[in-house]
mmCIF file of C-alpha atoms and ligand atoms in Angstrom:
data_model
loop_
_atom_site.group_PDB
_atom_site.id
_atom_site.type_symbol
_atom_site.label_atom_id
_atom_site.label_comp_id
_atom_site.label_asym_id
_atom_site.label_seq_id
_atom_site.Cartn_x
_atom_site.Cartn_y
_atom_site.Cartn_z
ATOM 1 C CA UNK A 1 -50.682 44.551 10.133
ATOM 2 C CA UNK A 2 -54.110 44.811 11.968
ATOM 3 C CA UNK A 3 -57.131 43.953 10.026
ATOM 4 C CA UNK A 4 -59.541 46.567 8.662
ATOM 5 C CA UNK A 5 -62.829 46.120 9.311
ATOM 6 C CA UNK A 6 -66.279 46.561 6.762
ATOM 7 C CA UNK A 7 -69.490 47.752 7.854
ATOM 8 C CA UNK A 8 -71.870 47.999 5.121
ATOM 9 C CA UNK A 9 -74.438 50.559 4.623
ATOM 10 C CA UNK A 10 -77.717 48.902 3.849
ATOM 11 C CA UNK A 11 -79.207 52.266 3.038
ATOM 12 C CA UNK A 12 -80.025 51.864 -0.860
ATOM 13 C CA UNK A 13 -81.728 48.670 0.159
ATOM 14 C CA UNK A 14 -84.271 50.513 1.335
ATOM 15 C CA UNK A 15 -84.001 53.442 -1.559
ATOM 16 C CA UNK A 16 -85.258 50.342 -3.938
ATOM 17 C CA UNK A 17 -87.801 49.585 -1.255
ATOM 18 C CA UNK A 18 -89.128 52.958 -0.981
ATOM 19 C CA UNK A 19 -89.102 54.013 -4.890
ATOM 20 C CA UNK A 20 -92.212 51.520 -4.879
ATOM 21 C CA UNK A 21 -93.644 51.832 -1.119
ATOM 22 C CA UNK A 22 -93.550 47.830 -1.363
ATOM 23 C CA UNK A 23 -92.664 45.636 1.869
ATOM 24 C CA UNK A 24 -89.432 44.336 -0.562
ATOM 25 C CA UNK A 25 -86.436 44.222 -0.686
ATOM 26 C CA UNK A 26 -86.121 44.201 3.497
ATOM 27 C CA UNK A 27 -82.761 46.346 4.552
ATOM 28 C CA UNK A 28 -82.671 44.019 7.892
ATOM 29 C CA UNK A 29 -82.485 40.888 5.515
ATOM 30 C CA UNK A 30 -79.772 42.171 3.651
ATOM 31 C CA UNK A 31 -78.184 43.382 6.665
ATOM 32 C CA UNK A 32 -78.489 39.342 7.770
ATOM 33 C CA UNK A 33 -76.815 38.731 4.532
ATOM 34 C CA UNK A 34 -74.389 41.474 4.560
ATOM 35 C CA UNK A 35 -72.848 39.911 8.048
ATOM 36 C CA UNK A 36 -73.321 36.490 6.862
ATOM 37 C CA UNK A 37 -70.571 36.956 3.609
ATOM 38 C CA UNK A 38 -68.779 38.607 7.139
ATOM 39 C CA UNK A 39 -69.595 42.477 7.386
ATOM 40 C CA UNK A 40 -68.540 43.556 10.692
ATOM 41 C CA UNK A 41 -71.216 46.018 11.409
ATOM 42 C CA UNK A 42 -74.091 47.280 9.709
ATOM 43 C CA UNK A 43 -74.286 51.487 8.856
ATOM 44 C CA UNK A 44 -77.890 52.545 8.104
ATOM 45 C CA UNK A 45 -78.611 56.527 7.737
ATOM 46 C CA UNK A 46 -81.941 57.379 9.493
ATOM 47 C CA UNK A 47 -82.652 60.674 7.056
ATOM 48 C CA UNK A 48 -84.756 63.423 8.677
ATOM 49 C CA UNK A 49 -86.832 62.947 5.623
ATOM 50 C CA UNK A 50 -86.940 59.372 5.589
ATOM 51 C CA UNK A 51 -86.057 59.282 1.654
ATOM 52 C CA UNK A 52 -84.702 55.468 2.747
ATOM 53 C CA UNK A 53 -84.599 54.062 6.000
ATOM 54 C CA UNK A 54 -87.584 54.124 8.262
ATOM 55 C CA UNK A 55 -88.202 54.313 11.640
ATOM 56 C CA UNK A 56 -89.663 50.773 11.706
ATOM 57 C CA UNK A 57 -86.288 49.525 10.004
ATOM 58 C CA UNK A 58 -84.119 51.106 12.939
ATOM 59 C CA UNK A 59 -85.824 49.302 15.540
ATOM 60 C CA UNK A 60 -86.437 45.749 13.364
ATOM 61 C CA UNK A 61 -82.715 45.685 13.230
ATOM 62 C CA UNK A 62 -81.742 46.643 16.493
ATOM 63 C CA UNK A 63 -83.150 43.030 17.349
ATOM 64 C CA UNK A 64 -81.928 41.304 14.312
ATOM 65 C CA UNK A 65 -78.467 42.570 13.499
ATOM 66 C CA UNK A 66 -76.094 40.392 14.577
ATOM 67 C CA UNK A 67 -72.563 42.347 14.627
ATOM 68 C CA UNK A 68 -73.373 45.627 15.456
ATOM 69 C CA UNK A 69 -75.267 48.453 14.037
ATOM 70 C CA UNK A 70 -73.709 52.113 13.018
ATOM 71 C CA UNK A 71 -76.672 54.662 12.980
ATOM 72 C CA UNK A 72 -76.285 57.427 11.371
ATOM 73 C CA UNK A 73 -77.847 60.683 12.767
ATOM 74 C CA UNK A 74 -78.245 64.470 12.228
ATOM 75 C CA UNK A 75 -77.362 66.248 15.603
ATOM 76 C CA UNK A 76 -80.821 67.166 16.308
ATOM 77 C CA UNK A 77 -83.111 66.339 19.173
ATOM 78 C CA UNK A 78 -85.587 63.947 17.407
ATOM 79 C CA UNK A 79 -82.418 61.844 16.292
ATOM 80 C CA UNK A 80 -81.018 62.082 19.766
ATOM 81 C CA UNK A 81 -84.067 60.381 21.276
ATOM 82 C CA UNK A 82 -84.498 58.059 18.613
ATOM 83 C CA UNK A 83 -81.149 56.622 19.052
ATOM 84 C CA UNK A 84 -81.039 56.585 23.451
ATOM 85 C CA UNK A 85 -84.461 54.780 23.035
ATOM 86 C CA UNK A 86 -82.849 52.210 20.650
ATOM 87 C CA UNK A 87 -79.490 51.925 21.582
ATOM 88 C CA UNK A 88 -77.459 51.316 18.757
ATOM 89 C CA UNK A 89 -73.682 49.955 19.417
ATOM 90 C CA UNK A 90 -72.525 53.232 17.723
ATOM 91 C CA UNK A 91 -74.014 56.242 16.626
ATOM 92 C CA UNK A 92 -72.325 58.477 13.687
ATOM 93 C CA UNK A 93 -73.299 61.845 13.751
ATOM 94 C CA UNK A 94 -73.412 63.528 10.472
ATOM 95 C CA UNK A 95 -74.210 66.894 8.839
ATOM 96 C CA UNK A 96 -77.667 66.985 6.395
ATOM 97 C CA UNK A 97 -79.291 68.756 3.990
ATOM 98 C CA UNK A 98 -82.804 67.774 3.055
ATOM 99 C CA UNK A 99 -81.845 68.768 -0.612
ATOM 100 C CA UNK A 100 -78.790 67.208 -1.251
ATOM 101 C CA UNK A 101 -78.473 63.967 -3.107
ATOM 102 C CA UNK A 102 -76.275 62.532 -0.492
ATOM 103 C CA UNK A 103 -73.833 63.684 2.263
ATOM 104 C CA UNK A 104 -71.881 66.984 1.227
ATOM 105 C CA UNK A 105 -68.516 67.213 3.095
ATOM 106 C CA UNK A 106 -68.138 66.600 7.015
ATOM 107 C CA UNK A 107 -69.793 67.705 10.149
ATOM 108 C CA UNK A 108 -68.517 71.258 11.370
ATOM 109 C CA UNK A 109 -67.411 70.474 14.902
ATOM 110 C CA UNK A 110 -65.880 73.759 14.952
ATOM 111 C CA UNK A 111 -68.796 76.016 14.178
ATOM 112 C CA UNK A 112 -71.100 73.943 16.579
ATOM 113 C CA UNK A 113 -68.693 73.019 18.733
ATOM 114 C CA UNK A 114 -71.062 73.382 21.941
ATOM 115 C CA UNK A 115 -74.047 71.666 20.284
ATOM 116 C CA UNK A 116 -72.101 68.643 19.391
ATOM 117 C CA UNK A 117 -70.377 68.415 22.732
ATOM 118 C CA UNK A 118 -73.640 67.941 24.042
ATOM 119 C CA UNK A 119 -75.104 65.927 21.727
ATOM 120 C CA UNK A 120 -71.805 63.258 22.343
ATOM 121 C CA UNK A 121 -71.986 63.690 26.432
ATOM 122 C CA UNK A 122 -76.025 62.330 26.325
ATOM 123 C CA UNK A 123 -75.402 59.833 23.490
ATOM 124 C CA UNK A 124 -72.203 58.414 25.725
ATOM 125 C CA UNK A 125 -74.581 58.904 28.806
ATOM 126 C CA UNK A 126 -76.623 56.285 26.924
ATOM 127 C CA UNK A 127 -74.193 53.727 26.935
ATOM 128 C CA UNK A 128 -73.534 54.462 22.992
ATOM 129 C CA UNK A 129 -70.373 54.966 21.308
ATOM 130 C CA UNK A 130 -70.320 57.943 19.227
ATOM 131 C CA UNK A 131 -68.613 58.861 16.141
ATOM 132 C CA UNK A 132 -68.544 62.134 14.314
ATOM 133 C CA UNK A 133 -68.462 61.880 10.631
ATOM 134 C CA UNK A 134 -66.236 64.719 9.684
ATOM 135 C CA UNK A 135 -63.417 65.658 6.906
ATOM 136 C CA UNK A 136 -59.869 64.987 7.368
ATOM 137 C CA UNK A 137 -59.181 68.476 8.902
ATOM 138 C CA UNK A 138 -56.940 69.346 11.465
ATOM 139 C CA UNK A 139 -59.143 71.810 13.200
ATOM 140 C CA UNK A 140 -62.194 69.543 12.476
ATOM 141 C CA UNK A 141 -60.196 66.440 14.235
ATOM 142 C CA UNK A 142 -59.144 68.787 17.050
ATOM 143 C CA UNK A 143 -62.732 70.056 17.707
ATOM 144 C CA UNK A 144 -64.016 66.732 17.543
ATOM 145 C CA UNK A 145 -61.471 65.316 20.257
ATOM 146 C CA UNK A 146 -62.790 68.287 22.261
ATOM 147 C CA UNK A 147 -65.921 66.920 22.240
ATOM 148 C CA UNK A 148 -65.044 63.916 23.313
ATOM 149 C CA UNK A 149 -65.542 61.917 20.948
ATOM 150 C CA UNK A 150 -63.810 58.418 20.861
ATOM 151 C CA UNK A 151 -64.265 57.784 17.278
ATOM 152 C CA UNK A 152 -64.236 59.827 13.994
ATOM 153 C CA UNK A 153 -65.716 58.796 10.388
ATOM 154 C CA UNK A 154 -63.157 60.336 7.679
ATOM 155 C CA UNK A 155 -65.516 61.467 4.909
ATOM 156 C CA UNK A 156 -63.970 60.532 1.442
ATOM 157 C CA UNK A 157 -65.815 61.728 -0.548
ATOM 158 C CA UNK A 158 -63.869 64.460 -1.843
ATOM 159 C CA UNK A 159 -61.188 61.691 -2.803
ATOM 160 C CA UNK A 160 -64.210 59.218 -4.577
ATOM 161 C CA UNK A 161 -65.299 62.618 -6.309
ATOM 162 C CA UNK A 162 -61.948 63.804 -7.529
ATOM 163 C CA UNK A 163 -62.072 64.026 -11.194
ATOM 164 C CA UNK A 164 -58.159 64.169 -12.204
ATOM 165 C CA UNK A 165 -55.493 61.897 -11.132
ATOM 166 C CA UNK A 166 -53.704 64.878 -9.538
ATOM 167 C CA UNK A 167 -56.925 65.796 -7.723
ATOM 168 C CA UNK A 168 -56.852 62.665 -6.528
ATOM 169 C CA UNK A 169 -53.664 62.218 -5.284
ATOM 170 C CA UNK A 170 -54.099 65.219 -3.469
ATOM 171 C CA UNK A 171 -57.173 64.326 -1.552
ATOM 172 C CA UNK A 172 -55.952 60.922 -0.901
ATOM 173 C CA UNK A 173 -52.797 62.635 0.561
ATOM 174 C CA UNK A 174 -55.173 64.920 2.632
ATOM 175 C CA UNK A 175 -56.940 62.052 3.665
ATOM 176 C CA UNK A 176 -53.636 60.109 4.567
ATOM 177 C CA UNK A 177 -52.804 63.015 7.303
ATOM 178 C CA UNK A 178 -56.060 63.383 8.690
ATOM 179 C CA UNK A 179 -55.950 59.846 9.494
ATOM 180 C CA UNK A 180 -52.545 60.000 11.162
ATOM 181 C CA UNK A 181 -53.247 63.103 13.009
ATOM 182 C CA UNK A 182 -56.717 61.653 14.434
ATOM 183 C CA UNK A 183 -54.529 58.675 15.349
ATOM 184 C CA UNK A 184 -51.918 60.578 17.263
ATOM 185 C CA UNK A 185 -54.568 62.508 18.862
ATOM 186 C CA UNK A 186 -56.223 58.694 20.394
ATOM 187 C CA UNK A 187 -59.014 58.544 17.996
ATOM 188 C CA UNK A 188 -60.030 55.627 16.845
ATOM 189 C CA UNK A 189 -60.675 56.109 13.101
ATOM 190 C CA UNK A 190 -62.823 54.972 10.723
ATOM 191 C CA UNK A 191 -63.371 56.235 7.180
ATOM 192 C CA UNK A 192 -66.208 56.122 4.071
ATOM 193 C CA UNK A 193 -67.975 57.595 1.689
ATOM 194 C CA UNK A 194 -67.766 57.338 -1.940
ATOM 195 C CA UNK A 195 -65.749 53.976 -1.896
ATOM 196 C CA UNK A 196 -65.787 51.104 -4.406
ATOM 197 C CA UNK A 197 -64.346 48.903 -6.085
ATOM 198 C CA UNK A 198 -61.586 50.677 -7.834
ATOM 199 C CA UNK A 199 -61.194 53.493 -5.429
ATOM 200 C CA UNK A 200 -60.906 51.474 -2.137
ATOM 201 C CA UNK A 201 -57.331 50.120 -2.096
ATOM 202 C CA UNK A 202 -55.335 53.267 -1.253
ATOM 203 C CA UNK A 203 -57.540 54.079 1.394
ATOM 204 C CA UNK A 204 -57.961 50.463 2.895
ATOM 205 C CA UNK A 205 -53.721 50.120 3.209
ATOM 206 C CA UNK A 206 -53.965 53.315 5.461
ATOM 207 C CA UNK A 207 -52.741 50.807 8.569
ATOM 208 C CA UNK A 208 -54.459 53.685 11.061
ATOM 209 C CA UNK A 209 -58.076 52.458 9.842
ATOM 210 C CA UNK A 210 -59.869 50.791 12.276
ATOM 211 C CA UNK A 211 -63.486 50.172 9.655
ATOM 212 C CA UNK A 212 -64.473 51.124 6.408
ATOM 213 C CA UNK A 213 -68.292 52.115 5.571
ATOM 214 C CA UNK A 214 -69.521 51.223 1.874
ATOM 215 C CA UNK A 215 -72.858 51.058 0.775
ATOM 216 C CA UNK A 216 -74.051 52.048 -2.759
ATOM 217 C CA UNK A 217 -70.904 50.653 -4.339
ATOM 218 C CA UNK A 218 -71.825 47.237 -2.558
ATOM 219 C CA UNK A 219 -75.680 47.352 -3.499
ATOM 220 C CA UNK A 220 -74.891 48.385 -6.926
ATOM 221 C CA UNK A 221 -73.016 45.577 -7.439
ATOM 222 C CA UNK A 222 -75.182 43.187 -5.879
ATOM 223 C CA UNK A 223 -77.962 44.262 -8.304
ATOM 224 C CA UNK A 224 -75.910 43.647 -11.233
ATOM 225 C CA UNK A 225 -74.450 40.568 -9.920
ATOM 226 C CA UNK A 226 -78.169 38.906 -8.915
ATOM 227 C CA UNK A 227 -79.485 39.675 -12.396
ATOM 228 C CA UNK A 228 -78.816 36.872 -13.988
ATOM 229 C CA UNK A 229 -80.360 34.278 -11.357
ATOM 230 C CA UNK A 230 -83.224 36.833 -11.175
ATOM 231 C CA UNK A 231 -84.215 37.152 -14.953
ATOM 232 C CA UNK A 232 -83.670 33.006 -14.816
ATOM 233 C CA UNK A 233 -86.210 32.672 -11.607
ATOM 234 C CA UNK A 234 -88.797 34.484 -13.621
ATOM 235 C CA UNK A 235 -88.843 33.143 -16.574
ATOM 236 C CA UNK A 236 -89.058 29.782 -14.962
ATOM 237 C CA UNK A 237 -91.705 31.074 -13.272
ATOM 238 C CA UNK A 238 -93.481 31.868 -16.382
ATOM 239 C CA UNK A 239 -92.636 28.410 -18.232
ATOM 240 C CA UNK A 240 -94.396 26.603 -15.014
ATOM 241 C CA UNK A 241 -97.001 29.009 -15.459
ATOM 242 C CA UNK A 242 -97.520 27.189 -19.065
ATOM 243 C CA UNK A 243 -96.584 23.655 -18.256
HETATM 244 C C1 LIG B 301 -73.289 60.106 6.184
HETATM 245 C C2 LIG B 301 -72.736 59.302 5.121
HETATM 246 O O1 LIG B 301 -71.624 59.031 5.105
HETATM 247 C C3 LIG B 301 -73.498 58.819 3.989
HETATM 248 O O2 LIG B 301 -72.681 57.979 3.263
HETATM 249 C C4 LIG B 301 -74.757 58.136 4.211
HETATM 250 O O3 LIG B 301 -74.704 57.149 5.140
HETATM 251 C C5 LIG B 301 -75.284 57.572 2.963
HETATM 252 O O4 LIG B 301 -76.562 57.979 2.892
HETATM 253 P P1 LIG B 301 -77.021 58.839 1.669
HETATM 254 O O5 LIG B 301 -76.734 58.014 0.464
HETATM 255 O O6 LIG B 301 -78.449 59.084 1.944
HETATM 256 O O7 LIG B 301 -76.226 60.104 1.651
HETATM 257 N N1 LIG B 302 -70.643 56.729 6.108
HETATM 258 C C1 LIG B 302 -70.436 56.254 4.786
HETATM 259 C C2 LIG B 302 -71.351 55.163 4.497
HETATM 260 O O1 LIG B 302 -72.036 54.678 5.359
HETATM 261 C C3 LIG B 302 -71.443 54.598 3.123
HETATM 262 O O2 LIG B 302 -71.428 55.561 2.143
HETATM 263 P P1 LIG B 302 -71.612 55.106 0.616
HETATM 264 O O3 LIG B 302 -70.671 53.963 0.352
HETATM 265 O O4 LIG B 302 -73.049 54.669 0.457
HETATM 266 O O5 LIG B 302 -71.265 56.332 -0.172
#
């Protein structure tokens, strides 16, 4: 079986960053980290309202990222010319709301099919390959090959946020023929949303999936996991302070 690929989302690096307007932590160093433990790309989400990643962290890590960077986009013209003036390896185009808490559901390709054609034919113009970040629909994953689109992002988030076993099963079942229809279609397929660590394996054995995206699983983790060396590096700190 072909290996899956991880990009990780560096996005909540820069939530921390932000909730204090400091210069710390740095999404592009984690993103060095990220690909040093072996990510194989780096997603970050340029919002339209900024809540995490910056402009200024787009364009650091288009010189520092090493494997390739994912940028996430709303299809509007502002995020257009962002991403043909930085050239990102692949752009994701996704749907947003300035008031949600995070994405809601997929991009509809159908109801803007025309828009998003567009917005693919300049973006490929650019030299960039684009993804559309969409759920595992049939008429979604039709619409989106119309576009021309080589690659799709199958939003999971339904499956992350199913609250029964049975509503699980389901969505991971809807997710399992979205996946094989996008495949039989030619579309390369990627997936995310929602993942972690106990809701990744079902989705990860789907042999179609080219890359997983996971982000605030992975940072939440980290956080926990650092804690100890961090509370021990301060209070050193402290005891020096004394000595
Ligand atoms: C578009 C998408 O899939 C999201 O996962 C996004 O990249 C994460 O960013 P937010 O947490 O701001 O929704
Ligand atoms: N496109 C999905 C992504 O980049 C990561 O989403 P999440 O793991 O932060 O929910």
């Amino acid at each position: 079986m072909k290996d899956i690929l991880l990009g990780i989302n560096v996005d909540h690096i820069a939530t921390l960053r932000q909730a204090r307007g400091t210069s710390y932590p740095d999404p592009a160093h984690a993103a060095s980290l990220a690909e040093h433990a072996g990510a194989d790309g780096i997603t970050i989400h340029l919002r339209e309202d900024r809540r995490h990643i910056q402009d200024r962290d787009v364009y650091v890590m288009a010189k520092t990222i090493q494997t390739r960077m994912n940028l996430e986009i709303a299809v509007t013209d502002e995020m257009i010319d962002i991403a043909l003036d930085v050239k990102p390896a692949y752009v994701c185009l996704v749907p947003e709301k300035r008031e949600e808490l995070t994405t809601e559901g997929g991009l509809d390709v159908v109801g803007n099919l025309d828009k998003i054609k567009a917005a693919v034919a300049k973006l490929i113009d650019g030299g960039i390959k684009v993804s559309l970040f969409i759920d595992a629909d049939k008429a979604q994953l039709d619409a989106a090959k119309a576009c021309n689109a080589p690659y799709v992002e199958i939003h999971t988030g339904a499956y992350a946020d199913a609250q029964t076993d049975v509503e699980m099963s389901k969505e991971l079942e809807h997710i399992r023929q979205g996946v094989k229809y996008a495949a039989s279609l030619g579309l390369i397929v990627n997936a995310g949303h929602g993942l972690h660590y106990h809701n990744v394996k079902p989705i990860a054995a789907m042999e179609d999936i080219y890359e997983l995206n996971i982000g605030h699983a992975i940072v939440a983790r980290a956080a926990i996991d650092g804690l100890d060396k961090a509370v021990r590096d301060m209070k050193r700190l402290m005891i020096e302070a004394r000595a």
